[in-house]
Structures are given as structure tokens and as C-alpha cells.
mmCIF file of C-alpha atoms and ligand atoms in Angstrom:
data_model
loop_
_atom_site.group_PDB
_atom_site.id
_atom_site.type_symbol
_atom_site.label_atom_id
_atom_site.label_comp_id
_atom_site.label_asym_id
_atom_site.label_seq_id
_atom_site.Cartn_x
_atom_site.Cartn_y
_atom_site.Cartn_z
ATOM 1 C CA MET J 1 -61.330 -28.013 -39.717
ATOM 2 C CA PRO J 2 -64.943 -26.874 -39.953
ATOM 3 C CA THR J 3 -65.485 -23.171 -39.438
ATOM 4 C CA THR J 4 -67.439 -22.262 -36.319
ATOM 5 C CA LYS J 5 -70.872 -21.115 -37.385
ATOM 6 C CA THR J 6 -72.248 -20.727 -33.904
ATOM 7 C CA PRO J 7 -69.828 -19.079 -31.464
ATOM 8 C CA LEU J 8 -70.069 -19.249 -27.660
ATOM 9 C CA LEU J 9 -70.616 -15.518 -27.599
ATOM 10 C CA ASN J 10 -70.553 -12.659 -30.119
ATOM 11 C CA LEU J 11 -69.226 -9.353 -28.846
ATOM 12 C CA VAL J 12 -69.234 -7.781 -32.314
ATOM 13 C CA ALA J 13 -72.984 -8.336 -32.679
ATOM 14 C CA GLN J 14 -73.538 -6.632 -29.337
ATOM 15 C CA TYR J 15 -71.373 -3.669 -30.303
ATOM 16 C CA GLN J 16 -73.243 -3.305 -33.590
ATOM 17 C CA SER J 17 -76.569 -3.209 -31.736
ATOM 18 C CA ILE J 18 -75.449 -0.112 -29.765
ATOM 19 C CA GLN J 19 -72.779 1.291 -32.069
ATOM 20 C CA PRO J 20 -73.844 4.965 -32.250
ATOM 21 C CA GLU J 21 -74.159 5.256 -28.451
ATOM 22 C CA ILE J 22 -70.797 3.569 -27.873
ATOM 23 C CA ASN J 23 -68.996 5.628 -30.487
ATOM 24 C CA ALA J 24 -70.392 8.847 -29.009
ATOM 25 C CA ALA J 25 -69.289 7.811 -25.507
ATOM 26 C CA ILE J 26 -65.758 7.028 -26.703
ATOM 27 C CA GLN J 27 -65.589 10.341 -28.570
ATOM 28 C CA ARG J 28 -66.735 12.165 -25.417
ATOM 29 C CA VAL J 29 -63.816 10.690 -23.463
ATOM 30 C CA LEU J 30 -61.293 11.461 -26.216
ATOM 31 C CA ASP J 31 -62.516 15.054 -26.304
ATOM 32 C CA SER J 32 -62.321 15.365 -22.512
ATOM 33 C CA GLY J 33 -58.624 14.476 -22.287
ATOM 34 C CA HIS J 34 -59.354 12.671 -18.999
ATOM 35 C CA PHE J 35 -58.515 8.983 -19.157
ATOM 36 C CA ILE J 36 -58.214 7.494 -15.657
ATOM 37 C CA LEU J 37 -61.087 7.577 -13.108
ATOM 38 C CA GLY J 38 -62.719 11.031 -13.341
ATOM 39 C CA ASP J 39 -66.374 11.868 -13.957
ATOM 40 C CA GLU J 40 -67.144 8.912 -16.207
ATOM 41 C CA VAL J 41 -65.953 6.413 -13.614
ATOM 42 C CA ALA J 42 -67.539 8.294 -10.695
ATOM 43 C CA SER J 43 -70.868 8.294 -12.539
ATOM 44 C CA LEU J 44 -70.567 4.605 -13.361
ATOM 45 C CA GLU J 45 -69.759 3.857 -9.712
ATOM 46 C CA ASN J 46 -72.948 5.597 -8.639
ATOM 47 C CA GLU J 47 -75.036 3.948 -11.340
ATOM 48 C CA VAL J 48 -73.739 0.446 -10.585
ATOM 49 C CA ALA J 49 -74.125 0.907 -6.816
ATOM 50 C CA GLU J 50 -77.687 2.122 -7.293
ATOM 51 C CA TYR J 51 -78.511 -0.724 -9.684
ATOM 52 C CA LEU J 52 -77.251 -3.318 -7.201
ATOM 53 C CA GLY J 53 -78.688 -1.609 -4.135
ATOM 54 C CA ALA J 54 -75.359 -0.804 -2.478
ATOM 55 C CA ALA J 55 -74.175 2.516 -1.069
ATOM 56 C CA HIS J 56 -70.711 2.742 -2.663
ATOM 57 C CA GLY J 57 -68.952 1.614 -5.836
ATOM 58 C CA ILE J 58 -65.165 1.647 -6.317
ATOM 59 C CA GLY J 59 -63.912 1.117 -9.879
ATOM 60 C CA VAL J 60 -60.699 -0.893 -10.220
ATOM 61 C CA ALA J 61 -58.575 -2.412 -12.966
ATOM 62 C CA SER J 62 -60.087 -5.937 -12.985
ATOM 63 C CA GLY J 63 -62.286 -8.377 -11.138
ATOM 64 C CA THR J 64 -59.165 -10.118 -9.864
ATOM 65 C CA ASP J 65 -57.896 -6.853 -8.396
ATOM 66 C CA ALA J 66 -61.314 -6.275 -6.829
ATOM 67 C CA LEU J 67 -60.893 -9.556 -4.916
ATOM 68 C CA ILE J 68 -57.323 -8.708 -3.868
ATOM 69 C CA LEU J 69 -58.287 -5.213 -2.713
ATOM 70 C CA ALA J 70 -61.287 -6.557 -0.788
ATOM 71 C CA LEU J 71 -59.025 -8.965 1.108
ATOM 72 C CA ARG J 72 -56.433 -6.248 1.753
ATOM 73 C CA ALA J 73 -59.058 -3.757 2.920
ATOM 74 C CA LEU J 74 -60.373 -6.354 5.366
ATOM 75 C CA GLU J 75 -56.785 -6.848 6.591
ATOM 76 C CA ILE J 76 -56.630 -10.499 5.641
ATOM 77 C CA GLY J 77 -53.119 -11.833 5.131
ATOM 78 C CA PRO J 78 -50.519 -14.333 6.359
ATOM 79 C CA GLY J 79 -51.835 -16.682 9.047
ATOM 80 C CA ASP J 80 -55.446 -16.210 7.983
ATOM 81 C CA GLU J 81 -57.718 -18.661 6.205
ATOM 82 C CA VAL J 82 -60.330 -17.799 3.600
ATOM 83 C CA ILE J 83 -62.954 -20.348 2.587
ATOM 84 C CA ILE J 84 -63.688 -20.586 -1.133
ATOM 85 C CA PRO J 85 -65.338 -23.157 -3.408
ATOM 86 C CA ALA J 86 -63.010 -25.698 -5.062
ATOM 87 C CA TYR J 87 -64.784 -25.111 -8.361
ATOM 88 C CA THR J 88 -64.462 -21.558 -9.682
ATOM 89 C CA PHE J 89 -62.286 -19.453 -11.959
ATOM 90 C CA PHE J 90 -58.695 -19.495 -10.683
ATOM 91 C CA ALA J 91 -58.746 -15.784 -9.729
ATOM 92 C CA THR J 92 -60.816 -16.514 -6.615
ATOM 93 C CA ALA J 93 -57.975 -18.651 -5.245
ATOM 94 C CA GLY J 94 -55.241 -16.509 -6.769
ATOM 95 C CA ALA J 95 -56.439 -13.432 -4.885
ATOM 96 C CA VAL J 96 -56.274 -15.252 -1.547
ATOM 97 C CA LEU J 97 -52.775 -16.565 -2.325
ATOM 98 C CA HIS J 98 -51.635 -13.085 -3.387
ATOM 99 C CA VAL J 99 -52.417 -11.562 0.012
ATOM 100 C CA GLY J 100 -50.532 -14.382 1.725
ATOM 101 C CA ALA J 101 -53.583 -16.051 3.272
ATOM 102 C CA ARG J 102 -54.526 -19.720 2.889
ATOM 103 C CA PRO J 103 -57.449 -20.623 0.650
ATOM 104 C CA VAL J 104 -59.458 -23.376 2.337
ATOM 105 C CA LEU J 105 -61.314 -25.195 -0.398
ATOM 106 C CA VAL J 106 -64.795 -26.619 -0.057
ATOM 107 C CA ASP J 107 -66.755 -28.847 -2.437
ATOM 108 C CA ILE J 108 -69.773 -27.537 -4.344
ATOM 109 C CA ASP J 109 -73.463 -28.280 -4.410
ATOM 110 C CA PRO J 110 -74.048 -30.684 -7.336
ATOM 111 C CA HIS J 111 -77.114 -28.760 -8.576
ATOM 112 C CA THR J 112 -76.134 -25.083 -8.357
ATOM 113 C CA TYR J 113 -72.330 -25.551 -8.695
ATOM 114 C CA CYS J 114 -71.997 -23.011 -5.851
ATOM 115 C CA ILE J 115 -70.309 -23.625 -2.495
ATOM 116 C CA ASP J 116 -71.839 -26.405 -0.356
ATOM 117 C CA VAL J 117 -72.957 -24.530 2.740
ATOM 118 C CA GLU J 118 -72.740 -27.451 5.177
ATOM 119 C CA LYS J 119 -69.220 -28.252 4.051
ATOM 120 C CA MET J 120 -68.375 -24.564 4.312
ATOM 121 C CA GLN J 121 -69.476 -24.550 7.932
ATOM 122 C CA ALA J 122 -67.414 -27.667 8.643
ATOM 123 C CA ALA J 123 -64.304 -25.987 7.173
ATOM 124 C CA ILE J 124 -64.307 -23.065 9.620
ATOM 125 C CA SER J 125 -61.270 -22.966 11.924
ATOM 126 C CA PRO J 126 -60.121 -20.523 14.629
ATOM 127 C CA VAL J 127 -58.088 -18.615 11.998
ATOM 128 C CA THR J 128 -60.819 -18.379 9.344
ATOM 129 C CA LYS J 129 -61.371 -14.701 8.538
ATOM 130 C CA ALA J 130 -63.650 -14.682 5.501
ATOM 131 C CA VAL J 131 -65.615 -16.686 2.989
ATOM 132 C CA ILE J 132 -65.852 -15.932 -0.730
ATOM 133 C CA PRO J 133 -69.044 -17.354 -2.209
ATOM 134 C CA VAL J 134 -68.950 -17.410 -6.016
ATOM 135 C CA HIS J 135 -72.203 -17.038 -7.958
ATOM 136 C CA LEU J 136 -70.938 -19.470 -10.547
ATOM 137 C CA TYR J 137 -72.274 -19.333 -14.121
ATOM 138 C CA GLY J 138 -74.741 -16.627 -12.970
ATOM 139 C CA HIS J 139 -76.536 -18.688 -10.314
ATOM 140 C CA PRO J 140 -76.662 -17.144 -6.822
ATOM 141 C CA ALA J 141 -75.013 -18.969 -3.928
ATOM 142 C CA GLU J 142 -77.146 -19.588 -0.821
ATOM 143 C CA MET J 143 -76.537 -16.178 0.676
ATOM 144 C CA ASP J 144 -78.920 -16.289 3.666
ATOM 145 C CA ALA J 145 -77.303 -19.414 5.067
ATOM 146 C CA ILE J 146 -73.795 -18.144 4.242
ATOM 147 C CA ASN J 147 -74.398 -14.781 5.921
ATOM 148 C CA ALA J 148 -75.919 -16.441 8.996
ATOM 149 C CA ILE J 149 -72.940 -18.796 9.422
ATOM 150 C CA ALA J 150 -70.506 -15.932 8.801
ATOM 151 C CA GLU J 151 -72.176 -13.774 11.402
ATOM 152 C CA GLU J 152 -72.153 -16.556 13.966
ATOM 153 C CA HIS J 153 -68.398 -17.080 13.476
ATOM 154 C CA GLY J 154 -67.376 -13.453 12.921
ATOM 155 C CA LEU J 155 -66.360 -13.992 9.283
ATOM 156 C CA LYS J 156 -66.445 -11.429 6.502
ATOM 157 C CA VAL J 157 -68.394 -12.262 3.352
ATOM 158 C CA ILE J 158 -66.779 -11.250 0.051
ATOM 159 C CA GLU J 159 -69.051 -12.040 -2.890
ATOM 160 C CA ASP J 160 -67.385 -13.011 -6.146
ATOM 161 C CA ASN J 161 -70.081 -11.637 -8.435
ATOM 162 C CA ALA J 162 -67.933 -11.688 -11.597
ATOM 163 C CA GLN J 163 -70.321 -14.036 -13.417
ATOM 164 C CA ALA J 164 -73.626 -12.866 -11.992
ATOM 165 C CA PHE J 165 -74.212 -9.171 -12.723
ATOM 166 C CA GLY J 166 -77.986 -8.724 -12.464
ATOM 167 C CA ALA J 167 -78.685 -12.050 -10.733
ATOM 168 C CA GLU J 168 -81.104 -11.978 -7.813
ATOM 169 C CA TYR J 169 -81.408 -13.863 -4.570
ATOM 170 C CA LYS J 170 -84.781 -13.476 -2.839
ATOM 171 C CA GLY J 171 -85.487 -10.307 -4.810
ATOM 172 C CA ARG J 172 -82.135 -8.651 -4.065
ATOM 173 C CA LYS J 173 -79.207 -8.275 -6.412
ATOM 174 C CA THR J 174 -76.191 -10.478 -5.799
ATOM 175 C CA GLY J 175 -72.988 -8.556 -5.143
ATOM 176 C CA ALA J 176 -74.765 -6.383 -2.569
ATOM 177 C CA LEU J 177 -75.593 -9.183 -0.113
ATOM 178 C CA GLY J 178 -72.323 -9.584 1.810
ATOM 179 C CA ASP J 179 -69.774 -7.188 3.335
ATOM 180 C CA VAL J 180 -68.275 -6.395 -0.047
ATOM 181 C CA GLY J 181 -69.046 -7.510 -3.601
ATOM 182 C CA CYS J 182 -66.534 -7.937 -6.435
ATOM 183 C CA LEU J 183 -67.524 -7.348 -10.056
ATOM 184 C CA SER J 184 -65.640 -7.991 -13.289
ATOM 185 C CA PHE J 185 -66.092 -6.100 -16.543
ATOM 186 C CA PHE J 186 -63.994 -8.558 -18.559
ATOM 187 C CA PRO J 187 -65.446 -8.329 -22.088
ATOM 188 C CA SER J 188 -67.239 -11.697 -21.984
ATOM 189 C CA LYS J 189 -69.038 -11.069 -18.672
ATOM 190 C CA ASN J 190 -72.754 -10.180 -18.676
ATOM 191 C CA LEU J 191 -71.747 -6.522 -18.327
ATOM 192 C CA GLY J 192 -68.452 -6.409 -20.187
ATOM 193 C CA GLY J 193 -66.234 -3.501 -21.188
ATOM 194 C CA TYR J 194 -63.801 -3.251 -24.067
ATOM 195 C CA GLY J 195 -60.792 -4.102 -21.950
ATOM 196 C CA ASP J 196 -60.132 -5.168 -18.380
ATOM 197 C CA GLY J 197 -62.097 -3.593 -15.558
ATOM 198 C CA GLY J 198 -63.759 -4.317 -12.243
ATOM 199 C CA MET J 199 -65.578 -2.772 -9.320
ATOM 200 C CA LEU J 200 -66.213 -3.273 -5.627
ATOM 201 C CA VAL J 201 -69.513 -2.432 -3.979
ATOM 202 C CA THR J 202 -70.169 -2.044 -0.267
ATOM 203 C CA ASP J 203 -72.501 -0.312 2.173
ATOM 204 C CA ASP J 204 -69.657 0.409 4.603
ATOM 205 C CA PRO J 205 -68.321 3.975 4.122
ATOM 206 C CA ALA J 206 -65.044 3.304 5.971
ATOM 207 C CA LEU J 207 -64.376 0.212 3.854
ATOM 208 C CA ALA J 208 -65.184 2.221 0.702
ATOM 209 C CA ASP J 209 -62.680 4.919 1.716
ATOM 210 C CA LYS J 210 -60.014 2.314 2.350
ATOM 211 C CA LEU J 211 -60.651 0.642 -1.011
ATOM 212 C CA ARG J 212 -60.334 4.027 -2.747
ATOM 213 C CA MET J 213 -56.980 4.525 -1.025
ATOM 214 C CA LEU J 214 -55.784 1.031 -1.910
ATOM 215 C CA ARG J 215 -56.534 1.496 -5.615
ATOM 216 C CA THR J 216 -54.375 4.652 -5.750
ATOM 217 C CA HIS J 217 -51.089 3.921 -3.982
ATOM 218 C CA GLY J 218 -52.645 3.994 -0.523
ATOM 219 C CA TRP J 219 -53.116 7.727 -0.399
ATOM 220 C CA GLN J 220 -56.009 10.116 0.040
ATOM 221 C CA ARG J 221 -53.829 13.182 -0.374
ATOM 222 C CA LYS J 222 -51.762 12.849 -3.530
ATOM 223 C CA TYR J 223 -48.132 11.806 -2.917
ATOM 224 C CA PHE J 224 -48.720 11.180 0.806
ATOM 225 C CA PRO J 225 -49.358 7.427 1.049
ATOM 226 C CA GLU J 226 -50.738 6.223 4.366
ATOM 227 C CA ILE J 227 -50.890 2.507 3.611
ATOM 228 C CA LEU J 228 -49.232 0.311 0.993
ATOM 229 C CA GLY J 229 -51.577 0.424 -1.972
ATOM 230 C CA TYR J 230 -51.706 -0.456 -5.655
ATOM 231 C CA ASN J 231 -52.230 1.178 -8.998
ATOM 232 C CA SER J 232 -55.562 -0.414 -9.855
ATOM 233 C CA ARG J 233 -57.999 2.025 -11.382
ATOM 234 C CA LEU J 234 -60.783 1.830 -13.908
ATOM 235 C CA ASP J 235 -60.159 3.953 -16.981
ATOM 236 C CA ALA J 236 -62.558 6.555 -18.325
ATOM 237 C CA LEU J 237 -63.099 4.799 -21.674
ATOM 238 C CA GLN J 238 -64.342 1.686 -19.872
ATOM 239 C CA GLY J 239 -66.428 3.879 -17.572
ATOM 240 C CA ALA J 240 -68.123 5.615 -20.501
ATOM 241 C CA ILE J 241 -68.649 2.359 -22.421
ATOM 242 C CA LEU J 242 -70.105 0.573 -19.397
ATOM 243 C CA ARG J 243 -72.439 3.500 -18.718
ATOM 244 C CA VAL J 244 -73.892 2.967 -22.190
ATOM 245 C CA LYS J 245 -74.239 -0.759 -21.585
ATOM 246 C CA LEU J 246 -75.672 -0.794 -18.040
ATOM 247 C CA PRO J 247 -79.186 0.398 -19.077
ATOM 248 C CA HIS J 248 -79.340 -2.533 -21.543
ATOM 249 C CA LEU J 249 -78.311 -5.154 -19.012
ATOM 250 C CA ASP J 250 -81.760 -6.191 -17.800
ATOM 251 C CA ALA J 251 -83.004 -6.749 -21.346
ATOM 252 C CA TRP J 252 -79.848 -8.697 -22.196
ATOM 253 C CA ASN J 253 -80.206 -10.868 -19.098
ATOM 254 C CA ASP J 254 -83.915 -11.400 -19.882
ATOM 255 C CA ARG J 255 -82.910 -12.587 -23.332
ATOM 256 C CA ARG J 256 -80.334 -14.961 -21.834
ATOM 257 C CA ARG J 257 -83.110 -16.364 -19.637
ATOM 258 C CA GLU J 258 -85.405 -16.805 -22.665
ATOM 259 C CA LEU J 259 -82.698 -18.696 -24.540
ATOM 260 C CA ALA J 260 -82.030 -20.813 -21.445
ATOM 261 C CA ALA J 261 -85.738 -21.619 -21.189
ATOM 262 C CA THR J 262 -85.720 -22.842 -24.789
ATOM 263 C CA TYR J 263 -82.677 -25.022 -24.163
ATOM 264 C CA HIS J 264 -84.320 -26.352 -21.020
ATOM 265 C CA GLU J 265 -87.523 -27.235 -22.869
ATOM 266 C CA ARG J 266 -85.689 -28.982 -25.679
ATOM 267 C CA LEU J 267 -82.965 -30.726 -23.670
ATOM 268 C CA SER J 268 -84.278 -31.576 -20.216
ATOM 269 C CA GLY J 269 -85.207 -35.216 -19.972
ATOM 270 C CA LEU J 270 -82.548 -36.395 -22.419
ATOM 271 C CA ALA J 271 -81.061 -39.506 -20.836
ATOM 272 C CA GLY J 272 -77.679 -38.941 -19.211
ATOM 273 C CA LEU J 273 -77.719 -35.167 -19.671
ATOM 274 C CA THR J 274 -78.343 -32.615 -16.906
ATOM 275 C CA THR J 275 -79.524 -29.091 -17.716
ATOM 276 C CA PRO J 276 -78.861 -26.155 -15.358
ATOM 277 C CA TYR J 277 -80.830 -25.890 -12.139
ATOM 278 C CA GLU J 278 -82.381 -22.661 -10.914
ATOM 279 C CA ALA J 279 -83.131 -22.634 -7.184
ATOM 280 C CA PRO J 280 -86.479 -21.219 -6.024
ATOM 281 C CA ASP J 281 -86.285 -17.529 -5.106
ATOM 282 C CA THR J 282 -83.357 -16.910 -7.420
ATOM 283 C CA ARG J 283 -82.919 -15.226 -10.774
ATOM 284 C CA HIS J 284 -80.150 -17.005 -12.687
ATOM 285 C CA VAL J 285 -78.558 -14.784 -15.354
ATOM 286 C CA TYR J 286 -76.921 -17.548 -17.401
ATOM 287 C CA HIS J 287 -73.501 -16.029 -17.864
ATOM 288 C CA LEU J 288 -72.893 -19.572 -19.083
ATOM 289 C CA TYR J 289 -75.380 -22.303 -19.973
ATOM 290 C CA VAL J 290 -73.717 -25.446 -18.690
ATOM 291 C CA LEU J 291 -74.765 -29.028 -19.388
ATOM 292 C CA GLN J 292 -73.411 -31.976 -17.456
ATOM 293 C CA LEU J 293 -72.938 -35.437 -18.958
ATOM 294 C CA SER J 294 -70.442 -38.264 -18.605
ATOM 295 C CA GLN J 295 -69.832 -38.326 -22.381
ATOM 296 C CA ARG J 296 -68.798 -34.663 -22.301
ATOM 297 C CA ASP J 297 -65.772 -34.916 -24.573
ATOM 298 C CA GLN J 298 -67.698 -36.879 -27.209
ATOM 299 C CA LEU J 299 -70.453 -34.252 -27.271
ATOM 300 C CA LYS J 300 -67.874 -31.473 -27.433
ATOM 301 C CA GLY J 301 -66.255 -33.139 -30.453
ATOM 302 C CA ALA J 302 -69.547 -33.769 -32.228
ATOM 303 C CA LEU J 303 -70.641 -30.159 -31.760
ATOM 304 C CA LYS J 304 -67.305 -28.899 -32.992
ATOM 305 C CA ALA J 305 -67.731 -30.985 -36.134
ATOM 306 C CA ALA J 306 -71.148 -29.382 -36.570
ATOM 307 C CA GLY J 307 -69.644 -25.876 -36.282
ATOM 308 C CA ILE J 308 -70.942 -25.208 -32.754
ATOM 309 C CA ALA J 309 -68.484 -23.793 -30.223
ATOM 310 C CA THR J 310 -68.435 -25.052 -26.633
ATOM 311 C CA GLY J 311 -66.303 -24.390 -23.576
ATOM 312 C CA VAL J 312 -65.220 -26.198 -20.438
ATOM 313 C CA TYR J 313 -65.450 -24.091 -17.255
ATOM 314 C CA TYR J 314 -63.251 -25.396 -15.676
ATOM 315 C CA PRO J 315 -61.152 -28.360 -16.778
ATOM 316 C CA GLN J 316 -58.953 -28.333 -13.647
ATOM 317 C CA PRO J 317 -60.331 -28.037 -10.104
ATOM 318 C CA LEU J 318 -58.505 -25.476 -7.978
ATOM 319 C CA HIS J 319 -56.870 -28.012 -5.655
ATOM 320 C CA LEU J 320 -55.112 -29.668 -8.597
ATOM 321 C CA THR J 321 -53.693 -26.418 -10.021
ATOM 322 C CA ARG J 322 -49.971 -25.843 -9.638
ATOM 323 C CA PRO J 323 -50.182 -22.653 -7.557
ATOM 324 C CA CYS J 324 -52.330 -24.599 -5.053
ATOM 325 C CA HIS J 325 -49.954 -27.586 -4.776
ATOM 326 C CA ASP J 326 -48.498 -26.337 -1.498
ATOM 327 C CA LEU J 327 -51.953 -26.477 0.079
ATOM 328 C CA ASP J 328 -51.503 -30.266 0.012
ATOM 329 C CA TYR J 329 -54.888 -31.366 -1.230
ATOM 330 C CA GLN J 330 -55.039 -34.759 -2.938
ATOM 331 C CA GLU J 331 -56.980 -35.867 -5.970
ATOM 332 C CA GLY J 332 -60.306 -37.207 -4.707
ATOM 333 C CA ALA J 333 -60.610 -34.523 -2.021
ATOM 334 C CA PHE J 334 -63.585 -32.836 -3.704
ATOM 335 C CA PRO J 335 -65.573 -35.450 -5.638
ATOM 336 C CA ILE J 336 -68.446 -33.205 -6.821
ATOM 337 C CA THR J 337 -65.989 -30.613 -8.094
ATOM 338 C CA GLU J 338 -63.824 -33.225 -9.795
ATOM 339 C CA LYS J 339 -66.843 -34.799 -11.484
ATOM 340 C CA ALA J 340 -68.013 -31.367 -12.656
ATOM 341 C CA SER J 341 -64.609 -30.605 -14.150
ATOM 342 C CA ARG J 342 -64.826 -33.844 -16.157
ATOM 343 C CA GLU J 343 -68.475 -33.583 -17.173
ATOM 344 C CA THR J 344 -69.553 -29.958 -17.636
ATOM 345 C CA LEU J 345 -69.884 -28.323 -21.043
ATOM 346 C CA ALA J 346 -70.958 -24.758 -21.789
ATOM 347 C CA ILE J 347 -72.951 -24.299 -24.996
ATOM 348 C CA PRO J 348 -73.567 -21.014 -26.848
ATOM 349 C CA ILE J 349 -75.625 -18.395 -25.028
ATOM 350 C CA TYR J 350 -75.482 -14.632 -25.558
ATOM 351 C CA PRO J 351 -78.227 -12.033 -25.882
ATOM 352 C CA GLU J 352 -77.816 -11.539 -29.629
ATOM 353 C CA MET J 353 -78.241 -15.254 -30.354
ATOM 354 C CA THR J 354 -81.309 -15.803 -32.526
ATOM 355 C CA SER J 355 -84.144 -18.193 -31.761
ATOM 356 C CA ALA J 356 -83.242 -20.107 -34.934
ATOM 357 C CA GLN J 357 -79.687 -20.553 -33.632
ATOM 358 C CA VAL J 358 -80.767 -21.822 -30.238
ATOM 359 C CA GLU J 359 -83.190 -24.275 -31.872
ATOM 360 C CA MET J 360 -80.453 -25.467 -34.206
ATOM 361 C CA VAL J 361 -77.992 -26.030 -31.323
ATOM 362 C CA ALA J 362 -80.628 -27.896 -29.298
ATOM 363 C CA LYS J 363 -81.560 -30.034 -32.293
ATOM 364 C CA THR J 364 -77.927 -30.888 -32.985
ATOM 365 C CA ILE J 365 -77.366 -31.884 -29.358
ATOM 366 C CA LYS J 366 -80.432 -34.138 -29.462
ATOM 367 C CA GLU J 367 -79.101 -35.797 -32.588
ATOM 368 C CA VAL J 368 -75.580 -36.389 -31.364
ATOM 369 C CA ALA J 369 -75.942 -36.792 -27.570
ATOM 370 C CA VAL J 370 -75.043 -40.322 -26.609
HETATM 371 C C1 PLP I 401 -63.867 -13.394 -14.495
HETATM 372 C C2 PLP I 401 -63.802 -13.849 -13.101
HETATM 373 C C3 PLP I 401 -62.948 -13.254 -12.159
HETATM 374 C C4 PLP I 401 -61.863 -12.266 -12.504
HETATM 375 O O1 PLP I 401 -62.252 -11.187 -13.238
HETATM 376 P P1 PLP I 401 -61.176 -10.428 -14.172
HETATM 377 O O2 PLP I 401 -61.879 -9.130 -14.454
HETATM 378 O O3 PLP I 401 -60.994 -11.274 -15.383
HETATM 379 O O4 PLP I 401 -59.937 -10.244 -13.402
HETATM 380 C C5 PLP I 401 -63.017 -13.663 -10.839
HETATM 381 N N1 PLP I 401 -63.865 -14.633 -10.468
HETATM 382 C C6 PLP I 401 -64.685 -15.246 -11.342
HETATM 383 C C7 PLP I 401 -65.610 -16.295 -10.836
HETATM 384 C C8 PLP I 401 -64.669 -14.890 -12.692
HETATM 385 O O5 PLP I 401 -65.467 -15.529 -13.548
#
């Protein structure tokens, strides 16, 4: 087995680039003796909300919990339908299943990998309550069209912004474009903590209050629960760490875009291989840099032999996952999604990647791509 010389991402290199600031932030929390929510998390909530252009931020235990709490706060449950793309990380569907609602899957746009808006409109039924657009890989979904359709049909818009922190749609940050936005601070995300974490952002003060209750056992006044809530809170260490990282995010995303531009220059035009698309009026933040080609598994193997890590996001479309079996979708139901799951391949991209590394990966792909 060859050792991997070029990883998909390198969290140690990022830590080393900001080590003194991170260590000081961790020490500050240890010295404070305050480990759950508190000032660090409240400050992060304000800083994230301001960065995204939203009024309120509510720190929670993970991006998955953010989705579940958003659905609960909007009172979506049994008997309700929620439209989601068939091609996304499982958590988008899992959250809908957890609240007892039915995920109604919709195929994706073949260029952006985000929900196909016409098919979304066609999937609306009298019991549809919400839609969850996912800004997959860091590319914004078509939010103007989605919001317009949602408004016309009285649907709530919950953005799954887990992969797109810092992305922009028509000059505005994704995550702050719908009724509520869900963020993940999973370590590999563009803004990642050193453990699990997530946040919700919204402009609606009543929704923000309800989300704050839901994350702490459904109470406002301690020990007097008013609704059935959860224990889903962001911890102070993550808050402090993320506060160090947030001011670096734009530079990190700029660097991701630079690396993506190099890949694009070197790889676009190779026969049989599609490089990522960036729609006009959007700022893609390349959480992942994803190629599409029919010989995906061959390329994956050849790159592995050359010491270059790759990933498949995602090898199984949602409708073919076991927890979705009861939804009764058949293979063939979502052809664009199914093709993407067979043909997409993520190659290394992370802000600390050097120009020499990106050139080497591109050169290797050109040599081995069939
Ligand atoms: C990572 C991710 C989530 C879940 O976030 P966690 O913090 O890992 O729970 C949800 N949706 C998408 C699209 C993701 O990529």
C-alpha cells in the first residue's frame, strides 16, 4: 500500500498556522471554568450572525441537530412533507425522518448538483410544509427561485448550509437567505471546530427564542420546561476555537477558490471529464472540488496508487439508503443523482495546500485520466 502523500484535507496544517491563537483561546476557556454555552458561544453567535447578515445565531451540538431543531421549531412532524434533494449528505434526510415527517426527494441539477427547481415545484403537495435546499460542495442553490416558489405555496425554507460557509448568492451570504439556516462546524467543514458543533441563523426573533428553548430541554426558566426539547448545545471550547477561526475564513475560502481556478485551468477540456460549474452571480467556496467522469473508479485507483487521496460524496443516493426504504422509491427514480453517485470524485482541496501540490495533482490526473 502506497502511503498517501497528498491528503484530501489537512487539519493539522491549519492548526499549526494559527497555533498560538488557538492555544490561548483554549486556555482562556479552561481558566474560566465555563464549558457549555456562556460568553464564548454567545459571542460566536453574534459574530457568525453578523458575518452572514442574519439577526440571530443559536449554537447547537451539530449540523444534524440544527436541521432537526429547525424542523421542530417550525412545527413540522407526522403527516407533513419536506422536499429535499436526492443527492446530499444523509443528515438532510435523517433530520426529516427524525421529526416524523416524510422527506420528498427531488433530483438535482446536473451542473450545480443542487436541487432542480422545476422538479421541486412539481413535487409540492397539499401537505408540503418546507423545502431544504442544500448548497452542495459549497455551491449555492438557486435561492431566488426557491424562495419565490416557497412563498407562493406557503412553504418554509430551511437552508442546509453545512458545506457552504462563506458562499454567496447574488452578493448575499448563503445560510441567511431562507427562513432559517443550518450550519455545521464538523472539523472538515470550511469553518470547522475541534469536535462536533452547529448553529442556526434566522432573522425571526420568535423562531430564535423557540430554538433556544429547544436546545435546552424546552425551557426558558431553568427546570420549568414549556415544550419538549433536547440537550443540544455548543460547548465553550468550540465557541472559543471557532471565534479564532472565523476571521480567517474569507482568506481560507479565497485560497480554496485560487486552487479551484488552477484545477479548472489545468483540467477543463480533458475529454470525458467534467470540472465543477460556478453559476453566474454566485461565489462557490469549494468545500469539495468534485470531478465527474464515467471512469471514476479507475481514476480513483490510479490516484491512490500515486499517493493522492480522493473521496466519493456520495456513493449511495438517499432513496437507496436503508432508512429511506419505506419511502418506496425505486432505483432509476432520480437519474441525475444516480449518475452523480457513480461518477463523482472529490480531489484534494484545502487552504493550506501548496501550489506545487495542486499542480502535481492536476498533472497526475492528466497522465492517468482515461
Ligand atoms: C456535514 C453535513 C451535515 C451535518 O452536519 P454535522 O455537524 O456533521 O451533524 C448536514 N448536511 C450536510 C449537507 C452536510 O455536509
